[in-house]
mmCIF file of C-alpha atoms in Angstrom:
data_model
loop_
_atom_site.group_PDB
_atom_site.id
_atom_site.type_symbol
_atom_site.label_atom_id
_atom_site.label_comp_id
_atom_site.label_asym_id
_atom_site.label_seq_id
_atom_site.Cartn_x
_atom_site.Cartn_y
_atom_site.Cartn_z
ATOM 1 C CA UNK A 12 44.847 37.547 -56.623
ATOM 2 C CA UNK A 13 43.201 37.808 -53.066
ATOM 3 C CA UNK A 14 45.741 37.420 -49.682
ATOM 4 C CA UNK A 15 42.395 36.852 -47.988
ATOM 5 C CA UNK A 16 42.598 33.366 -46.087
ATOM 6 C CA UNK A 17 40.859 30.609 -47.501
ATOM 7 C CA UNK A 18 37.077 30.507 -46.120
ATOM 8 C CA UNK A 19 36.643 28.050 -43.120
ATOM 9 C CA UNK A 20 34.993 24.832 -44.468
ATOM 10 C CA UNK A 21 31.061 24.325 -43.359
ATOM 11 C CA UNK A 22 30.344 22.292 -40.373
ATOM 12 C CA UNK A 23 29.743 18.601 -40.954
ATOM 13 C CA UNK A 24 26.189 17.591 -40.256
ATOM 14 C CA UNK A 25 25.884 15.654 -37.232
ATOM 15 C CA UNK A 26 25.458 11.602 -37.892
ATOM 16 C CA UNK A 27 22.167 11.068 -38.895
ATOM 17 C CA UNK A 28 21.588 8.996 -35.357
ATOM 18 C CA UNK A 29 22.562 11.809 -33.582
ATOM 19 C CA UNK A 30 19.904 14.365 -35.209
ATOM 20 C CA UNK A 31 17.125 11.319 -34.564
ATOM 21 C CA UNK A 32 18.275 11.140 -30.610
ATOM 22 C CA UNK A 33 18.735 15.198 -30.131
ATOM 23 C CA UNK A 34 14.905 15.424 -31.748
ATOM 24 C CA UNK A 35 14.132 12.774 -29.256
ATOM 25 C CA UNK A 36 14.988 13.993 -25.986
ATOM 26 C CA UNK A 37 13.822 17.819 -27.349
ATOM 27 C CA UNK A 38 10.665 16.120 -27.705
ATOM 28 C CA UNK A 39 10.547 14.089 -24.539
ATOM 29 C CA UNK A 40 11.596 17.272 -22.940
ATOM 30 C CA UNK A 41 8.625 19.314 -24.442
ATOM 31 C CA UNK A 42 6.072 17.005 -24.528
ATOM 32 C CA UNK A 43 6.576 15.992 -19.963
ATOM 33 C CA UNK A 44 6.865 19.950 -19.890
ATOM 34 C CA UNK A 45 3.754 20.887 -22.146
ATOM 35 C CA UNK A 46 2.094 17.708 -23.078
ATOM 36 C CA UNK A 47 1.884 16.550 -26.693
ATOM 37 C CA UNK A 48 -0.944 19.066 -27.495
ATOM 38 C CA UNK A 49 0.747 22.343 -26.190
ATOM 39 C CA UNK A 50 3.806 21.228 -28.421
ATOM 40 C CA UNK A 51 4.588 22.133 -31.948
ATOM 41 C CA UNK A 52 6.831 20.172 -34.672
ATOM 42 C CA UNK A 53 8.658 23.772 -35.064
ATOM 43 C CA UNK A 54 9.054 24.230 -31.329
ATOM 44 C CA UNK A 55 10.610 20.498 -30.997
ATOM 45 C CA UNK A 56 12.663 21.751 -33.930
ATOM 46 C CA UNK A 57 13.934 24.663 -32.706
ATOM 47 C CA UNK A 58 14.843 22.913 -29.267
ATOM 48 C CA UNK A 59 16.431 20.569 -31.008
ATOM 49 C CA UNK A 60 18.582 23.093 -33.468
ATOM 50 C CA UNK A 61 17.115 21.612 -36.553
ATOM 51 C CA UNK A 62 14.745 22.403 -39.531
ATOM 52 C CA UNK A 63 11.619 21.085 -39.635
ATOM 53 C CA UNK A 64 12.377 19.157 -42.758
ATOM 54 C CA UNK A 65 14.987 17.666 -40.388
ATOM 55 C CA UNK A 66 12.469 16.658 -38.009
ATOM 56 C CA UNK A 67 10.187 14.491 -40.267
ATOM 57 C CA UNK A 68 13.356 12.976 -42.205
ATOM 58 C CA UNK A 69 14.413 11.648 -38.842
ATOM 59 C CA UNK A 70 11.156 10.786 -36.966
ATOM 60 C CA UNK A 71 8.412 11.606 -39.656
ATOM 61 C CA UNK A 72 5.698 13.223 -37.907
ATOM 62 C CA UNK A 73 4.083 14.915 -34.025
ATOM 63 C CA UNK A 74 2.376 11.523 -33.903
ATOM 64 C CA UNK A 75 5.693 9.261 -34.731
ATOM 65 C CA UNK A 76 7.457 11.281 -32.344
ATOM 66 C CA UNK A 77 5.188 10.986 -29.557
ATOM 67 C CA UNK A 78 4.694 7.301 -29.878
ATOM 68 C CA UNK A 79 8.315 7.000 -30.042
ATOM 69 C CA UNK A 80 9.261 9.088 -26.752
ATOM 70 C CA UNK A 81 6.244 7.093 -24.575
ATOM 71 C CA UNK A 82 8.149 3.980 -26.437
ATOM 72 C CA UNK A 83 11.122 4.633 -24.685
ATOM 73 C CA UNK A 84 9.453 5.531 -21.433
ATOM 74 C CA UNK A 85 7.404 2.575 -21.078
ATOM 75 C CA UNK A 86 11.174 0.321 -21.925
ATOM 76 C CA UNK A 87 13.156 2.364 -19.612
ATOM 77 C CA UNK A 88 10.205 1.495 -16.547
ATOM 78 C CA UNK A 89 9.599 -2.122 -17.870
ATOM 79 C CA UNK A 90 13.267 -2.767 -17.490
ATOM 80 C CA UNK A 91 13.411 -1.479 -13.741
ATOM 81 C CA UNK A 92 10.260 -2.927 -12.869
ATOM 82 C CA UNK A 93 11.506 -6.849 -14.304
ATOM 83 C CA UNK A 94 15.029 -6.117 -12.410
ATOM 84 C CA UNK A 95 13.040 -4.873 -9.134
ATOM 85 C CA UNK A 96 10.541 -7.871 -9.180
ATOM 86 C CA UNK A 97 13.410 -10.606 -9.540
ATOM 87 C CA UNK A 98 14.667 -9.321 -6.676
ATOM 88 C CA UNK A 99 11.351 -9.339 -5.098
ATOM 89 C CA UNK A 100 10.860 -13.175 -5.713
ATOM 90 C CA UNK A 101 13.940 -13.604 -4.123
ATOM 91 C CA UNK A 102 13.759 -11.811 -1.154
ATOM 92 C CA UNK A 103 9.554 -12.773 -0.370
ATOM 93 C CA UNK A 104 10.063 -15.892 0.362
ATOM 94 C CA UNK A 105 12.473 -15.245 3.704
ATOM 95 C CA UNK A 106 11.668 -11.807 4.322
ATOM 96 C CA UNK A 107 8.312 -10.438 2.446
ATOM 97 C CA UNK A 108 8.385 -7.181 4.328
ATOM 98 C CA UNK A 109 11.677 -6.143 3.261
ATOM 99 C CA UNK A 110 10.667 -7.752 -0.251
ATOM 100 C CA UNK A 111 7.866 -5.297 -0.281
ATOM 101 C CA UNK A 112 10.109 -2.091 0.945
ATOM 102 C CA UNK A 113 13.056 -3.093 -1.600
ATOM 103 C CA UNK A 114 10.162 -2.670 -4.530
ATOM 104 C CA UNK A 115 8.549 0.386 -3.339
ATOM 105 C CA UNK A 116 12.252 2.355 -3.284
ATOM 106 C CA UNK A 117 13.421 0.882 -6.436
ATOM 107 C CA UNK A 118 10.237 2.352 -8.260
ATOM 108 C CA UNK A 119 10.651 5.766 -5.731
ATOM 109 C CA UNK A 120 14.489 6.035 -6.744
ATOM 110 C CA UNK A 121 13.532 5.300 -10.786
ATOM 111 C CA UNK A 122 10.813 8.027 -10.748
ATOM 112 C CA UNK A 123 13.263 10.574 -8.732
ATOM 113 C CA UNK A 124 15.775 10.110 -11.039
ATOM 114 C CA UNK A 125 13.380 9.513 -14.120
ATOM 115 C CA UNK A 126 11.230 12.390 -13.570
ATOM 116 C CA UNK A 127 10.210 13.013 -17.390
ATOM 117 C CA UNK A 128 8.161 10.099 -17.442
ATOM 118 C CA UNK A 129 5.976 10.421 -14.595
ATOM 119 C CA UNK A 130 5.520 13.622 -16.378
ATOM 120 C CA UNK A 131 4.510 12.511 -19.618
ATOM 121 C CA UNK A 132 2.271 10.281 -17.966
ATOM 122 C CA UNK A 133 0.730 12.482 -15.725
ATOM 123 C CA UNK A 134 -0.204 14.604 -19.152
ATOM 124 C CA UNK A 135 -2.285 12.037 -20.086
ATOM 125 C CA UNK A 136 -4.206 11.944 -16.918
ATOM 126 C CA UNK A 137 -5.401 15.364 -17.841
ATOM 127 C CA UNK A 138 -6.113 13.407 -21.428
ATOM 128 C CA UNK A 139 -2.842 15.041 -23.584
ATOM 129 C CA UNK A 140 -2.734 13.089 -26.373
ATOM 130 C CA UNK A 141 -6.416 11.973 -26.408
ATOM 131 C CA UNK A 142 -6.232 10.444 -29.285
ATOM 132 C CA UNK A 143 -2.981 7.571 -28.809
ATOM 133 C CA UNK A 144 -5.894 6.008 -25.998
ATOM 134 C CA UNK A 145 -4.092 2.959 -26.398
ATOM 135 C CA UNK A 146 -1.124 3.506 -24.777
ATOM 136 C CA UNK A 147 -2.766 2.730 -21.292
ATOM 137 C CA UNK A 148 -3.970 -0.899 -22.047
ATOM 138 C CA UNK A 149 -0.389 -1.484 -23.913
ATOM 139 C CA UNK A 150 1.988 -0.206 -21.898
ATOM 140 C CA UNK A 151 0.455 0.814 -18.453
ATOM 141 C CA UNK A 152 -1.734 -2.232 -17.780
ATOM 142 C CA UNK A 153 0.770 -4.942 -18.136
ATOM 143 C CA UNK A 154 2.886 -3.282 -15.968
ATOM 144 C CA UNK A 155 0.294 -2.798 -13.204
ATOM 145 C CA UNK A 156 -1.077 -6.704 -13.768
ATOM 146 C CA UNK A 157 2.547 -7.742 -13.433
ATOM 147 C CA UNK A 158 3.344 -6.408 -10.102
ATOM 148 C CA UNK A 159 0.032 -7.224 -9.068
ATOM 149 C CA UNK A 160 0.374 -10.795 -9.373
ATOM 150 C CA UNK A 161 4.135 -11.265 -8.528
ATOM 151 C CA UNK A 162 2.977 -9.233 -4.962
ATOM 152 C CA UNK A 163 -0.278 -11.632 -4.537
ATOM 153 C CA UNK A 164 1.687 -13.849 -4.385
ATOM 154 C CA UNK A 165 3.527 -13.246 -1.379
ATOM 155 C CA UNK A 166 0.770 -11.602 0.771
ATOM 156 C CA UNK A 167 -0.799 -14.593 2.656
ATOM 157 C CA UNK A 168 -4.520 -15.064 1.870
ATOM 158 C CA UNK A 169 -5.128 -16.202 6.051
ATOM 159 C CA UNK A 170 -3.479 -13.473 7.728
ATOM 160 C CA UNK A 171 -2.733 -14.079 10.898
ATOM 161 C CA UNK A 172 -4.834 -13.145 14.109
ATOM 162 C CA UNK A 173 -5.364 -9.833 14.847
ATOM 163 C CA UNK A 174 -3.040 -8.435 11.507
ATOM 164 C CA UNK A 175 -5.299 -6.920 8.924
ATOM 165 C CA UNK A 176 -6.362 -8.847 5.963
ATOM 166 C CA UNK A 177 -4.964 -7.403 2.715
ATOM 167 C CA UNK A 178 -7.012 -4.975 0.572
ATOM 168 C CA UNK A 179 -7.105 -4.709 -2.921
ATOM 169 C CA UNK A 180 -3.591 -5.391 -4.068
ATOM 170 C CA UNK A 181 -3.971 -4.015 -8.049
ATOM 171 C CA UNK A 182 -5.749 -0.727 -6.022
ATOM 172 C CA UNK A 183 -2.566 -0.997 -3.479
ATOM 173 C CA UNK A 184 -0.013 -0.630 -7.056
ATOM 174 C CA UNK A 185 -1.857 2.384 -8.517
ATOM 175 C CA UNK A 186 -1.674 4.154 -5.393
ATOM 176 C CA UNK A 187 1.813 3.871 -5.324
ATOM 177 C CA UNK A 188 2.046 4.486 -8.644
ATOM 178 C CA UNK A 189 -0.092 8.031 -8.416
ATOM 179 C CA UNK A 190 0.975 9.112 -5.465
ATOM 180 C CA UNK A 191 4.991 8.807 -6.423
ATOM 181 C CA UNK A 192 4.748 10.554 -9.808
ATOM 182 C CA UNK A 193 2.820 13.101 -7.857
ATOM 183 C CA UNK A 194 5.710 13.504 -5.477
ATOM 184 C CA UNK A 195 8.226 13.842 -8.127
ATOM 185 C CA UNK A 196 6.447 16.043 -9.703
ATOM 186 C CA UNK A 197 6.132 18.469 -7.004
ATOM 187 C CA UNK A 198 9.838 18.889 -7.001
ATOM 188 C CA UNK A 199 10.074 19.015 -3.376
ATOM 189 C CA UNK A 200 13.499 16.877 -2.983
ATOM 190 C CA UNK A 201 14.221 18.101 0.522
ATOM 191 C CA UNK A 202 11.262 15.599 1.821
ATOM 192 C CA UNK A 203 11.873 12.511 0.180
ATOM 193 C CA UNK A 204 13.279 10.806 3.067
ATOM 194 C CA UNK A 205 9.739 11.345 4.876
ATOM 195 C CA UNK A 206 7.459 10.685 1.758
ATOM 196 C CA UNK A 207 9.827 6.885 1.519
ATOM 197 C CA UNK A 208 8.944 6.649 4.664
ATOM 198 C CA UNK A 209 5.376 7.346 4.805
ATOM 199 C CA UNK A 210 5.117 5.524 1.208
ATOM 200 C CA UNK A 211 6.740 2.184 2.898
ATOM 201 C CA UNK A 212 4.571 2.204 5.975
ATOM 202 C CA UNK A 213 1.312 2.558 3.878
ATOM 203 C CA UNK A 214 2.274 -0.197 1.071
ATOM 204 C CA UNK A 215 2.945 -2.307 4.042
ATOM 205 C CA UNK A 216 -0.251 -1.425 6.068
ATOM 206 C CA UNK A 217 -2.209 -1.806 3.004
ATOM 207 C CA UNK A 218 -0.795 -5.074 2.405
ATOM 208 C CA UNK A 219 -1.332 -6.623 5.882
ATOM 209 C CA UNK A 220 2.589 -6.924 6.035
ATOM 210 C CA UNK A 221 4.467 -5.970 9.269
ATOM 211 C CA UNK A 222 1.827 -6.257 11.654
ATOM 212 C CA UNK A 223 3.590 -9.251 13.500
ATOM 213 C CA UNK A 224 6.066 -7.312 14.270
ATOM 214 C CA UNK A 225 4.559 -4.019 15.660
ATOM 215 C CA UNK A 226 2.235 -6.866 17.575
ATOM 216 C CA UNK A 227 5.627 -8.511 19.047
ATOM 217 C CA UNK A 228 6.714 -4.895 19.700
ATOM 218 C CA UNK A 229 3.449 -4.344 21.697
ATOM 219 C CA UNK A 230 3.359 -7.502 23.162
ATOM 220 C CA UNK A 231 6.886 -6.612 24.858
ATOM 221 C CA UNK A 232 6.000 -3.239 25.640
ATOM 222 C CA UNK A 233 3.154 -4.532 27.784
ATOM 223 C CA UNK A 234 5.510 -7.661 29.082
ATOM 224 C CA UNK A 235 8.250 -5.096 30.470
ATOM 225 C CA UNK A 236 5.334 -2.993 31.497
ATOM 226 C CA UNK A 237 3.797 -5.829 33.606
ATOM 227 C CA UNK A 238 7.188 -7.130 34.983
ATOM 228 C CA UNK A 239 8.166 -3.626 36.419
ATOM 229 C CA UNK A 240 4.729 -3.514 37.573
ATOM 230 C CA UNK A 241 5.178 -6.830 39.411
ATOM 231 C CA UNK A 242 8.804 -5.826 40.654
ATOM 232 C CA UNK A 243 7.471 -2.878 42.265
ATOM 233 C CA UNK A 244 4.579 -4.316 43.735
ATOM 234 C CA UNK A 245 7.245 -6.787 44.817
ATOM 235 C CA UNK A 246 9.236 -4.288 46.208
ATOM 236 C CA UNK A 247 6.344 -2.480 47.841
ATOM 237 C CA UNK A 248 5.369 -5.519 49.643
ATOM 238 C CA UNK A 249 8.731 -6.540 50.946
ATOM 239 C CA UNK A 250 9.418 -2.802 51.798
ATOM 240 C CA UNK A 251 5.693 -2.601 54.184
ATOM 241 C CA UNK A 252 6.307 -6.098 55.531
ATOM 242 C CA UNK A 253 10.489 -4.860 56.804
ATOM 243 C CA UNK A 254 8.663 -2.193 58.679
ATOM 244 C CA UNK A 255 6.877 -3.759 61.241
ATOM 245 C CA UNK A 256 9.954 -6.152 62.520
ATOM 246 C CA UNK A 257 12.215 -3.334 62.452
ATOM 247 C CA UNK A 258 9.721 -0.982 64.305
ATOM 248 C CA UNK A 259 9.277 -4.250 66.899
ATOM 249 C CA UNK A 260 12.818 -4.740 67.143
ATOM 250 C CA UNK A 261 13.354 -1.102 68.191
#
């Protein structure tokens, strides 16, 4: 009879759940970091620690997959979007400059700390995927016509004199939108206070929004300007007029 120790008993397979969501984010992973077409079922596989019979058990095949992680990217943005535009609403009314900043950092912040799926979807402006050429009008559009009109309505169609009328507001969202995943894309985290601030001041330019104010602010630049002006000439005048009935008292 052997005195060797009984053999350790195999691993347990994970829960089948937890294979489905480790393929997932391997996936999600590969496909922002090599788009859908640089990415093979075996290399999500292997990321993942799995065999590829594994894979399609869980999430059937490439194509299931990828529809599946842009799924999950479009619900993760649709749910900050809805959240930031309630806000929005409530804030326009009152205050529609700080409406407009409070939306344009909410979207910054998601992206920052999102920055797989301005990934994925920057792949597909360099057409990855070619061939899922719906996912634009399904998930991207609605998105885009939804802050469009929710902002529309806020910007006023008269603007006042002298403040620039408001462009295109639907061109006003995509820039946003391209220039932010751009941004977090770059990686450059040290100047993302200057790009929110640059991002904020353009939105609002765009927009027509905050003019007023940098008018008020100019209109009391040149009021204090005028009133020292006035108090020295004042001054001046009172000064040159003092010198004559001194000198004839003397």
């Amino acid at each position: 009879m052997s005195d060797s120790p009984p053999a350790s008993p195999a691993p347990a397979p994970p829960p089948a759940d937890a294979s489905r969501e480790r393929i997932i984010a391997a996936a999600t992973s590969l496909f922002a970091d090599h788009g859908y077409d640089g990415t093979s079922t075996r290399r999500i596989a292997a990321e993942a620690g799995l065999n590829m019979a594994t894979v399609a058990y869980h999430v059937g095949g490439k194509p299931d997959l990828y529809r599946e992680v842009m799924l999950r990217a479009h619900l993760a943005e649709q749910r900050v979007l809805t959240d930031a535009l309630v806000a929005f609403r409530a804030l326009a009314p009152t205050d529609p400059v700080a409406a407009v900043t409070d939306l344009v950092d909410r979207y910054l912040d998601f992206c920052l700390d999102q920055p797989h799926i301005p990934a994925l979807w920057m792949r597909r402006w360099l057409s990855d995927a070619a061939e899922f050429a719906d996912l634009e009008a399904t998930y991207a559009r609605p998105l885009i016509e939804s802050v469009r009109d929710t902002v529309r309505e806020v910007v006023p169609a008269a603007p006042p004199t002298g403040a620039a009328a408001p462009t295109d507001i639907e061109m006003t969202v995509w820039t946003v939108l391209w220039s932010t995943h751009g941004f977090c894309r770059s990686g450059i985290r040290a100047e993302v206070p200057r790009f929110r601030a640059h991002l904020r001041a353009l939105v609002l330019r765009d927009l027509g929004l905050g003019a007023q104010e940098q008018r008020d602010q100019e209109s009391y630049d040149q009021e204090s300007y005028d009133q020292e002006s006035y108090d020295q000439e004042s001054y001046d005048q009172e000064s040159y007029d003092q010198e004559p009935r001194d000198q004839g008292r003397g």
